[in-house]
Structures are given as C-alpha cells and as structure tokens.
Amino acid sequence: MTESPVLSVEDLTVAFDTPRGTLTAIEELSFEVRTGETVCLVGESGSGKTVAGETITRLIPTPPGRVLNGSVRFDGYDLTAASERELRSIRGNRIAHVFQNPQGALDPAYSVGHQVAETIQLHEDDPRAEDRAIELLDAVGLPNPGRAAGQYPHQLSGGVKQRVVIAAALAADPDVLIADEPTTALDVVTQAQILRLLAELQAERDLGVLFVTHDLGVVAEVADRVVVVYAGRVMERGPVDAVLSDPAHPYTRALLASLPGRGEGMEPLDGSFPDPQDRPAGCLFHPRCPHAVEACRESVPDEMAIGPERTAACIYYGPDFETSELDDEPGFDSSGSEDEPGFQASALDDQSDFESSDPEEDSR
C-alpha cells in the first residue's frame, strides 16, 4: 500500500435547495483514499455518506444540489471544478461506483452481458467487448458466465445482480471503487461472499476503495481506516482496529453500544437526527450526547489529534477537559469471537462460498 492518496476530499460542503430552504447534507468533510486500501465512511442513515460518495464524481443532481465549498482531487484534477468532458473521462472509467440497489442500477430491457459490454464500449472501442463482458462475469464468480450474460436482471438473484454490477464497475479497470452499501439488501451468507469478492478484486487490481456503510460489523471486516460521520461532519477517524477497540468520540461509542450481541445488552441511541435546515449551534451531536456541557453548545469542536492518524472532534480532547470525564465504555474486538457471530464473515472462509452444485441454480 502506498502512502500518497489517490483520492483526496478536503473541506467539502454540499447543500440542496428545497421548498423549505437550504438543506446542508455534508459540511467541511475531509478524507483521503490511498491506493490499495479501504476507507469506510460510517454513520447512521441520513449522515450524508451517499451524498459524499456521489459528489466525488458529481452524480448529485444539480440543481438542486450545490457544492458550496471544498475540493475533490484526483490525479491532478479538482473534480468539483472539472468540465463535463473531463468528468466523462474519469467517471465510470477511473473512478467507478457500486450502488446499493443492483436492481435499480441495471436496465430490465437488456441482458446483463449487453450492459457490461456497453460499459466497456463507453470508454473504449473494443470489438471484443462481449467476450470481455463474459470474462468479467467469470472474474466476479458467476459459475456459468456465458449463460448468465444472456439473462435479464429479473432472472437473477440479488446476489448475482450485485456481482454483475461489480463486473460493470470493473470494466474499465478503475483506480478507485466507491461502494455504497453494496451488501445492504443481501442475506448474511451472500453478504459474506460479496465482501470476500471485493477484497480479492481489490488485492488483484490494487484498488483504492471508499466503502459507505452503516454496519460496523462490515467495517470490522473490510476497513483499513474509518471515518465516522454524523449529520455530514466528521466525528472521529483513524485505523479500524484503534477506532473499534478504543472508540474516542461519544457518537462512536453510542454506535458500538447500540449493536446487539455485545454481552451487556443493546443500548439504542437516544434522540433523533438534527433537522438539516435547523442544525444546532456548536457540536451537532450535543443534543443526543450524555456528556454534553455548555461549551458543546457554543462552538463547533475542531478535530484534535489523539494518536497516530487518529482524530476526534470533541471538546473533551481539548486542553480544558479530561477524557476521564467520559464514561469508560468497552470497545469492539474487530477480530470477532464466538460470542459475536454477526461480525464473523471471515468465519465463512472455509465454506467454499456456499455454491450450489447446480450452476443454473446459482445464476437465478
């Protein structure tokens, strides 16, 4: 893994104009993705994770979406200021997306082989596009890729459709893959297979991966580094083992405490998200934080360094407070254990991918 970032997002602020006024979706969001690593954007639904991923290649509808501030740098380009022609040479070619709803990403009127081949042809005039499409379907683990290429989306299972979408994303051999909740709608066995597939393809192609998820079990399985986002702002960031085993920010701790199977009972996170059009002053999390004090309501805390490549945006890490004032709450053992079966996709490694003995059954 190299140290230089292949993708760098800095101070990105995105808003949407609505009949009620301006809605701020993400605010001063910064992160980097390096070649060969997986960075997870994690947070509750509504945290702005998908908006961040789609803003990178300017997929958000404009209007009503607007980039108010910040930059997205990739290979010398600032994508927030790039022309549409420049974006077309990068979007789907060097930066590819895998969306969470494969049924919505595939056209029901065309065979999946045609759609993968069309993706290839969009970026290069290749007379072997159809053959390469079959090769890609084979690369993502379809047991009978030639047969699957002639089928239509409605004839395939959710897991197979997601593999097809991954094949299309890899068609142009991208440098960065943005995977937005790619396993959300899948059963746990299929989810483990897709996560394993993505890890294998990343290793083979040296991809930088931005993985968007709300599932901390998936984070433990796939991430190298984690960026915890709340209401569009970064609360905490750092290496996955450090963040999950010793969470610093009260929001990260609350997310971990709300998980089932942690031995102390599930503790739901109280309160609700702030109204995007009436965001509270100060720390956005303070209305739900059990440790909030008046200073939390007065100013937005800066991200403060708390360790190697680790930061937390919380006043308790500043000079006027002591972290000992935060409750000592246990972290999460990202290696998994027998008591936490929900976090053990790796335990499925010896199950031969749970493939059916009937290839035709696997492609349904």
C-alpha angles and dihedrals in degrees: 000000000000123000098223114092118243089196126029125186115189130186092332115183120182128181137179126217111228135170087261094052137266117343116203109213101173129010129199091335116177133177141135134222118206127203111275097011135104119227116191123209103203134181143107122304107283095034092121097253096131092044089054093051094047094044090060091072094025096250093143111106111260110228114052091028121068135181102225099180145350138048142262110208124196126163094336096316127112097215093198088066100031121120120249089251091055090047092052089057090055107030111089089357108065097003113040133183133219109195127208095240109057091178089060092045094055125071110235091210096065135055115256091241090056091050094051090046090049089054089055092048092051090067103030138014099243120166087199093058094119092048091047089050089058090047090053092049087052091049092056091053107261105157095215105026096169092056093041091053090065095050128095126235094255089059094059134077121245092256093051092047089053089052089052091052089050090050090053091048090054094046095101095039096245127204094219130034119199108201112190110197091316094174102038097107096041131096117252096260094049089044090057091049093051092048090050091048092052091049092051093047091047091053092047095048100030091235126179106225129201104196117194115200146140092207113099090191089062090045090056090051102047113017131102092179132014132213111193111206129192122184090341098310129103113249099174140353138182147104111330097241093051096046096046098040096042109020112193108188119070089233093056089048091050091051091052093045090054093060119104121237098037094126096244100069128264115288111199116218108254123229130017141268117287116257105264089223094048104039114177121248117253121012108009091218097053097097088062100032118107090206098050118135132178092275089061089061096048105057142011108255118235121235104264126200111248101166144335106334089342129124136168127195097217131115091226088075091055127094096264098056139052123229087218086075088070114085114261100244122175119250129224123271100228091195089071129226140217089262092059107052093162091070099049109092085139089063088068093063093100095051097087090242090291091266120176118241087233111073091198090056090053093057095052 
